[in-house]
Amino acid sequence: MSALLSVENLQAWYGESHVLHGVNLHVNQGEMICILGRNGMGKTTTLRSIMGILRKRSGKISFAGQDMMALPLHKTARAGLGFIPEERGIFASLSVEENLMLPPKVAEGGMSVEEIYTLFPNLKERRNSPGTKLSGGEQQMLALARILRTGARCLLLDEPTEGLAPVIIQAIGDVLVQLKARGMTVVLVEQNFRFAAKVADRFYLMDHGKMVAEFPVAELPNRMDLLHRELGV
Amino acid sequence: MAGKSEPIPTDTVAVHPQARSIRLVLGLAMLAALFIAPQFLYPIFLMKLLAFALFASAFNLLLGYTGLLSFGHAAFFGGAAYFTAHAVKEWGWSPEAGILLGVLGAAALGLVMGAIAIRRQGIYFAMITLALSQMFFFFCLQAPFTHGEDGIQSVPRGHLFGLVDLNDTMNMYYFVLGVFLIGLLVIWRFVNSPFGMILKSIRENEQRAISLGYSVSRYKLGAFVMSAALAGLAGGLKALIFQFATLTDVAWQMSGEVILMTLLGGIGTLLGPIVGAGLVVSLQNYLATSDFPVTIITGLVFMVCVLLFRRGLVGEFFASGLGRKLGFRADK
Amino acid sequence: MTMIFGVPLQALMGQLLVGLINGSFYALLSLGLAIIFGLLRVINFAHGAQYMLGAFAALLLLTVGGVNYWFALILAPLIVGLFAAVIERTMLSRLYKLDPLYGLLFTFGLALAIEGTFRYFYGASGKPYAPPPQLTGAVNLGFMFLPVYRGWVVIASLAVCIASWVLIEKTKLGAYLRAATENPVLVQAFGVNVPLLLTLTYALGAGLAAFAGVLAAPVYQVSPLMGSNLIIIVFAVVVVGGMGSILGAIVTGYLLGVVEGLTKVFYPEASNIVIFVIMAIVLILRPAGLFGKEA
């Protein structure tokens, strides 16, 4: 089976500093993978390079059989990749609903606004308030929700649980489980592997701009030593 | 502004072992050329060139070394021209006293305009200085002592220190050259003084300068007043050279011209504004006899400079292989 | 005769109207500047030249092509907008990653080149442009005669200002604009063609200036330098209003126009500089501007 998203020997630079040193990964249709690693190891950079936000990069990225390296940034989303940044990127000058409706539809099969409001009732209640008046958890919900509307086939999700209360983390976990049930493909970046273990099918471990290990969720218990060493938890 | 966005190539070019001597010889040759130039070129043209070179150098002191783009330097140049012209013509002051009044008047104007303009940064600073100088323009249009559209005509050059007759063209030329060299020396000393160093560090990183405890606005204001005073020196000279002061000198087009001279020559280099002034003044002289408007060329040169060589001619030369071989640095 | 503060009512109303007309142009122009600055981070010094181009386009459409005022009102902004789009695509867009001062210098050069070219071909003197027959004459308001065309200028500019505000605050395109003003990279990562949005924005701003130019053609004369002094006043308006708010730009434009008109009645010597004086006072009391958010 050929992968939906495959990345080969991806290198990336911030200005003069070389950040990614040959990242290889693949994600199959409907699979949820999780990239683990300490801060500064290149997890976010990997997502930004795949998305094409970081342009100083080399290697091979293909998505649904299409070469992504040559596409300008705005065509990456059109190809079916959805990006949810770590800082969430909620717009202050837009209302909650405007934020939700902002990303253009890229394909059929996205959630309808009603479905989204059923999934995130808080957003419906506050749909007319400015985007940044939401709590951190609500902003994360909004950041997720607006990509679900677009019909993207694969989500690049950067640390969705960072800085959130356990009850919110639980709710986000539930949403991810539902998405998986709908067949959504997800690349999740997390430091919280206990959270990731509940949703991810497979793990990559990242260290100094490279993938140093790859294993399915079932092997997680056997890899705890490695994880403790690498993540320092 | 120029330094931040245009990093100098970091690859090393070996500096020629005699680079220092070569630079010294080049400098002396230029100086010698200025001394004998009136034998070959119209002195009035040369004096105009020197006055504008000083004006552009004063402007560059602000833009090149503090990163502040003033769009209102015509007010200091033209204002000083009026003050000097009025003092020597109506009050019978000596030329050196008249010029001194022009410098002080420009400095005072600079203090007021600067105090208001430094309340905003970057792009706003440029717009505010432009608006304030336009206000000064309208003041000059209406104030009786400027004689409105006519300007102050037939300004006497007088005798320098009561001794040297400046109506003699060669005397006047060497006087202008002397003032120009003194002005450059002041700028050079200022840039390399502790004050100038702090200005540079503010330009590089304003936040860091603030956190180091420097009163950034006071330093900026100091540089602004200094630049205004030197622009005033150039304006006062101009009034004596051409023996008139008019609204042209305070109009916004003049502020644009001095920006162009500096940009074309090279922002942040000592030599750049002088070369830029030379080119712009020559161009104006050349086109003066045709009916082709200078503004079209000026506008196009602006666009080309901004798009293609933001370091300016001198900056590009300094950054080139030859320039680096001679040990020049476009920006420190 | 009715007197108010020792001034005949007629004169007061007349100058108020002149102030309102000037204010209409200030509002239209500062609106365009604010829209462009918001997204492109470029102060469009060529705004005055684009205003002049609008007026000239109307004049040339009439004299060369026989196109009347009403079509010119639509065509001139389109022509100038197209020209601006070409400039943005080929040149201005190369400067976005640099210090914003370069954008100011580039558009300054552009303004000089455009104005110089028109002066070369059409001379510096103004050329009359007759108002359309439907808008000639005057109506008696009881206390004054209102020239119909002047009334139309105020109404038309107000309508366009409101329409622009609605476009930006209430439509999908406006949401893209606002979002891209905050974070252009993320908006592009969502699949919006942000480079195209920037081109359209610059064209829209220039088109607004050209629209103001067509409106102005019958009021002032059409001349190559009609925009060059105006743009400096508009800069002051923008500094007073702060560029963070579209509504702020519009309100400040009308307000300062009216203040300027009133100054002509009560202290004519200062009418040229009153806007600059207000700018200085606002900067001293409230550096961010009346409606400004940014420091």
Coordinates of C-alpha atoms in Angstrom, one line a residue, chain B residues 12-279:
Chain B
T12 CA 36.7 36.8 3.0
V13 CA 38.6 38.7 0.3
A14 CA 42.2 39.3 1.2
V15 CA 42.8 42.9 1.9
H16 CA 45.6 44.3 -0.1
P17 CA 48.7 44.7 2.1
Q18 CA 49.1 48.4 1.1
A19 CA 45.3 49.0 1.3
R20 CA 45.7 51.6 4.0
S21 CA 48.2 53.7 2.0
I22 CA 46.1 53.3 -1.2
R23 CA 43.0 54.6 0.6
L24 CA 45.0 57.5 2.0
V25 CA 46.4 58.4 -1.5
L26 CA 42.9 58.2 -2.9
G27 CA 41.6 60.5 -0.2
L28 CA 44.3 63.0 -0.7
A29 CA 43.8 62.9 -4.5
M30 CA 40.1 63.7 -4.0
L31 CA 41.0 66.5 -1.7
A32 CA 43.6 67.9 -4.2
A33 CA 41.0 67.6 -7.0
L34 CA 38.6 69.8 -4.9
F35 CA 41.3 72.4 -4.5
I36 CA 42.2 72.7 -8.2
A37 CA 38.7 72.0 -9.6
P38 CA 37.7 75.6 -10.1
Q39 CA 40.5 75.8 -12.7
F40 CA 38.5 73.4 -14.9
L41 CA 34.8 73.7 -13.9
Y42 CA 32.4 76.5 -13.2
P43 CA 33.0 77.6 -9.6
I44 CA 29.3 78.3 -9.0
F45 CA 28.5 74.7 -10.1
L46 CA 31.2 73.4 -7.8
M47 CA 29.9 75.5 -4.9
K48 CA 26.4 74.3 -5.4
L49 CA 27.7 70.7 -5.5
L50 CA 29.6 71.2 -2.2
A51 CA 26.6 72.8 -0.5
F52 CA 24.4 69.9 -1.5
A53 CA 27.0 67.4 -0.6
L54 CA 27.1 68.9 2.8
F55 CA 23.3 68.9 3.0
A56 CA 23.2 65.2 2.0
S57 CA 25.9 64.3 4.4
A58 CA 23.9 66.0 7.2
F59 CA 20.9 64.0 6.2
N60 CA 22.9 60.8 6.1
L61 CA 24.0 61.4 9.6
L62 CA 20.4 60.8 10.6
L63 CA 19.4 58.1 8.2
G64 CA 22.6 56.2 7.9
Y65 CA 23.7 56.2 11.5
T66 CA 20.4 56.3 13.4
G67 CA 18.1 54.7 10.9
L68 CA 15.6 57.6 11.1
L69 CA 14.2 58.6 7.7
S70 CA 13.3 62.3 7.7
F71 CA 11.2 63.5 4.9
G72 CA 11.4 67.1 6.1
H73 CA 15.0 68.2 5.9
A74 CA 14.1 70.9 3.4
A75 CA 12.8 72.9 6.4
F76 CA 16.2 73.1 7.9
F77 CA 18.1 73.7 4.7
G78 CA 15.6 76.3 3.4
G79 CA 14.9 77.8 6.8
A80 CA 18.5 78.4 7.4
A81 CA 18.8 79.9 3.9
Y82 CA 16.1 82.4 4.8
F83 CA 17.6 83.2 8.2
T84 CA 21.1 83.8 6.8
A85 CA 19.8 85.8 3.9
H86 CA 17.7 88.0 6.1
A87 CA 20.5 88.6 8.6
V88 CA 23.1 89.6 6.1
K89 CA 20.7 91.6 3.9
E90 CA 18.3 93.3 6.3
W91 CA 20.5 93.5 9.4
G92 CA 23.8 93.9 7.7
W93 CA 25.4 91.0 9.5
S94 CA 28.8 89.6 8.4
P95 CA 28.6 86.3 6.4
E96 CA 30.0 84.1 9.2
A97 CA 27.5 85.6 11.7
G98 CA 24.7 85.1 9.2
I99 CA 25.6 81.5 8.6
L100 CA 25.8 80.9 12.3
L101 CA 22.3 82.3 12.7
G102 CA 21.1 79.9 10.0
V103 CA 22.7 77.0 11.8
L104 CA 21.2 78.0 15.2
G105 CA 17.8 78.6 13.6
A106 CA 17.9 75.2 11.9
A107 CA 18.9 73.6 15.1
A108 CA 16.0 75.2 17.0
L109 CA 13.6 74.1 14.3
G110 CA 15.1 70.6 14.5
L111 CA 14.6 70.6 18.2
V112 CA 10.9 71.4 17.9
M113 CA 10.2 69.1 14.9
G114 CA 12.3 66.3 16.3
A115 CA 10.6 66.4 19.7
I116 CA 7.2 65.9 18.0
A117 CA 8.3 63.4 15.4
I118 CA 10.3 61.0 17.6
R119 CA 7.1 60.2 19.4
R120 CA 6.4 57.8 16.6
Q121 CA 8.7 55.4 14.8
G122 CA 9.7 54.2 11.4
I123 CA 7.2 55.0 8.7
Y124 CA 5.2 57.3 10.9
F125 CA 8.4 59.3 11.6
A126 CA 8.8 59.9 7.9
M127 CA 5.3 61.0 7.4
I128 CA 5.3 63.3 10.5
T129 CA 8.5 65.1 9.5
L130 CA 7.1 65.6 6.0
A131 CA 3.9 67.1 7.4
L132 CA 5.8 69.4 9.8
S133 CA 8.1 70.6 7.1
Q134 CA 5.0 71.3 4.9
M135 CA 3.7 73.3 7.8
F136 CA 6.9 75.3 7.8
F137 CA 6.6 75.7 4.1
F138 CA 3.2 77.4 4.5
F139 CA 4.6 79.5 7.3
C140 CA 7.3 80.7 4.9
L141 CA 4.8 81.3 2.2
Q142 CA 2.9 83.7 4.4
A143 CA 5.5 85.2 6.7
P144 CA 6.5 88.8 5.6
F145 CA 10.3 88.4 6.0
T146 CA 10.5 85.7 3.4
H147 CA 8.9 87.9 0.8
G148 CA 6.6 85.0 -0.3
E149 CA 6.9 83.9 -3.9
D150 CA 9.7 86.4 -4.6
G151 CA 12.0 85.1 -1.9
I152 CA 14.9 87.2 -0.6
Q153 CA 16.8 88.4 -3.6
S154 CA 20.3 90.1 -4.0
V155 CA 21.7 88.8 -0.8
P156 CA 25.2 90.4 -0.3
R157 CA 28.0 88.0 0.3
G158 CA 30.0 90.6 2.3
H159 CA 33.5 90.3 3.7
L160 CA 34.5 87.2 5.7
F161 CA 35.6 88.4 9.2
G162 CA 35.5 91.9 7.7
L163 CA 38.7 91.0 5.7
V164 CA 38.1 88.6 2.8
D165 CA 35.9 89.9 0.0
L166 CA 33.5 87.0 -0.8
N167 CA 32.3 88.7 -4.0
D168 CA 35.5 87.4 -5.5
T169 CA 34.5 84.0 -6.9
M170 CA 37.7 82.2 -5.9
N171 CA 37.6 83.6 -2.4
M172 CA 34.0 82.4 -2.1
Y173 CA 34.9 79.0 -3.5
Y174 CA 37.6 78.4 -1.0
F175 CA 35.4 79.6 1.8
V176 CA 32.7 77.2 0.8
L177 CA 35.2 74.4 0.5
G178 CA 36.5 75.2 3.9
V179 CA 33.1 75.1 5.5
F180 CA 32.3 71.9 3.6
L181 CA 35.4 70.2 5.0
I182 CA 34.8 71.4 8.5
G183 CA 31.2 70.1 8.2
L184 CA 32.5 66.7 7.1
L185 CA 35.0 66.6 9.9
V186 CA 32.3 67.4 12.4
I187 CA 30.2 64.6 11.0
W188 CA 33.1 62.2 11.1
R189 CA 33.9 63.0 14.6
F190 CA 30.3 62.8 15.7
V191 CA 29.8 59.4 14.1
N192 CA 32.9 58.0 15.8
S193 CA 32.2 59.6 19.1
P194 CA 30.7 57.6 22.0
F195 CA 27.4 59.4 21.2
G196 CA 27.6 58.1 17.6
M197 CA 28.4 54.6 18.9
I198 CA 25.3 54.6 21.0
L199 CA 23.2 55.8 18.1
K200 CA 24.5 52.8 16.1
S201 CA 23.6 50.4 18.8
I202 CA 20.1 52.0 18.9
R203 CA 19.8 51.5 15.2
E204 CA 20.9 47.8 15.4
N205 CA 18.7 46.9 18.3
E206 CA 16.5 49.6 19.9
Q207 CA 15.1 47.2 22.6
R208 CA 18.5 46.2 23.7
A209 CA 19.6 49.9 24.0
I210 CA 16.6 50.6 26.1
S211 CA 17.3 47.7 28.4
L212 CA 20.9 48.9 28.8
G213 CA 19.4 52.0 30.3
Y214 CA 20.0 54.5 27.4
S215 CA 17.4 57.2 27.0
V216 CA 16.8 56.3 23.4
S217 CA 14.5 59.3 22.6
R218 CA 17.1 61.7 23.9
Y219 CA 19.8 60.3 21.7
K220 CA 17.5 60.3 18.7
L221 CA 16.6 63.9 19.4
G222 CA 20.3 64.8 19.7
A223 CA 21.1 63.2 16.4
F224 CA 18.1 64.9 14.8
V225 CA 19.1 68.4 16.1
M226 CA 22.7 67.7 15.0
S227 CA 21.6 66.7 11.5
A228 CA 19.3 69.7 11.3
A229 CA 22.0 72.1 12.3
L230 CA 24.4 70.8 9.7
A231 CA 21.6 70.9 7.1
G232 CA 21.3 74.5 8.2
L233 CA 25.0 75.1 7.6
A234 CA 24.5 73.9 4.0
G235 CA 21.4 76.1 3.6
G236 CA 23.2 79.2 4.9
L237 CA 26.0 78.6 2.5
K238 CA 23.6 78.1 -0.3
A239 CA 22.0 81.5 0.4
L240 CA 25.4 83.2 0.1
I241 CA 26.5 81.2 -3.0
F242 CA 23.4 82.0 -5.1
Q243 CA 22.6 85.2 -3.2
F244 CA 19.0 84.4 -2.8
A245 CA 16.7 82.3 -0.6
T246 CA 13.3 81.1 -2.0
L247 CA 10.4 78.8 -1.4
T248 CA 12.1 76.1 -3.5
D249 CA 14.5 75.5 -0.7
V250 CA 11.8 74.7 1.9
A251 CA 9.5 72.7 -0.4
W252 CA 9.0 69.0 0.0
Q253 CA 10.7 68.3 -3.3
M254 CA 13.9 69.4 -1.7
S255 CA 13.5 66.9 1.0
G256 CA 13.0 64.3 -1.7
E257 CA 16.1 65.4 -3.5
V258 CA 18.4 65.0 -0.5
I259 CA 17.0 61.5 0.1
L260 CA 17.7 60.6 -3.5
M261 CA 21.3 61.9 -3.2
T262 CA 21.9 59.8 -0.1
L263 CA 20.2 56.7 -1.5
L264 CA 21.9 56.9 -4.8
G265 CA 25.4 57.4 -3.3
G266 CA 25.0 55.0 -0.5
I267 CA 23.2 55.3 2.9
G268 CA 25.5 55.0 5.9
T269 CA 28.8 55.7 4.1
L270 CA 30.7 58.9 4.5
L271 CA 31.5 59.2 0.8
G272 CA 28.1 58.1 -0.5
P273 CA 26.1 61.3 0.0
I274 CA 28.9 63.4 -1.6
V275 CA 28.9 61.2 -4.7
G276 CA 25.1 61.1 -4.8
A277 CA 24.9 64.9 -4.5
G278 CA 27.5 65.3 -7.3
L279 CA 25.5 63.1 -9.6

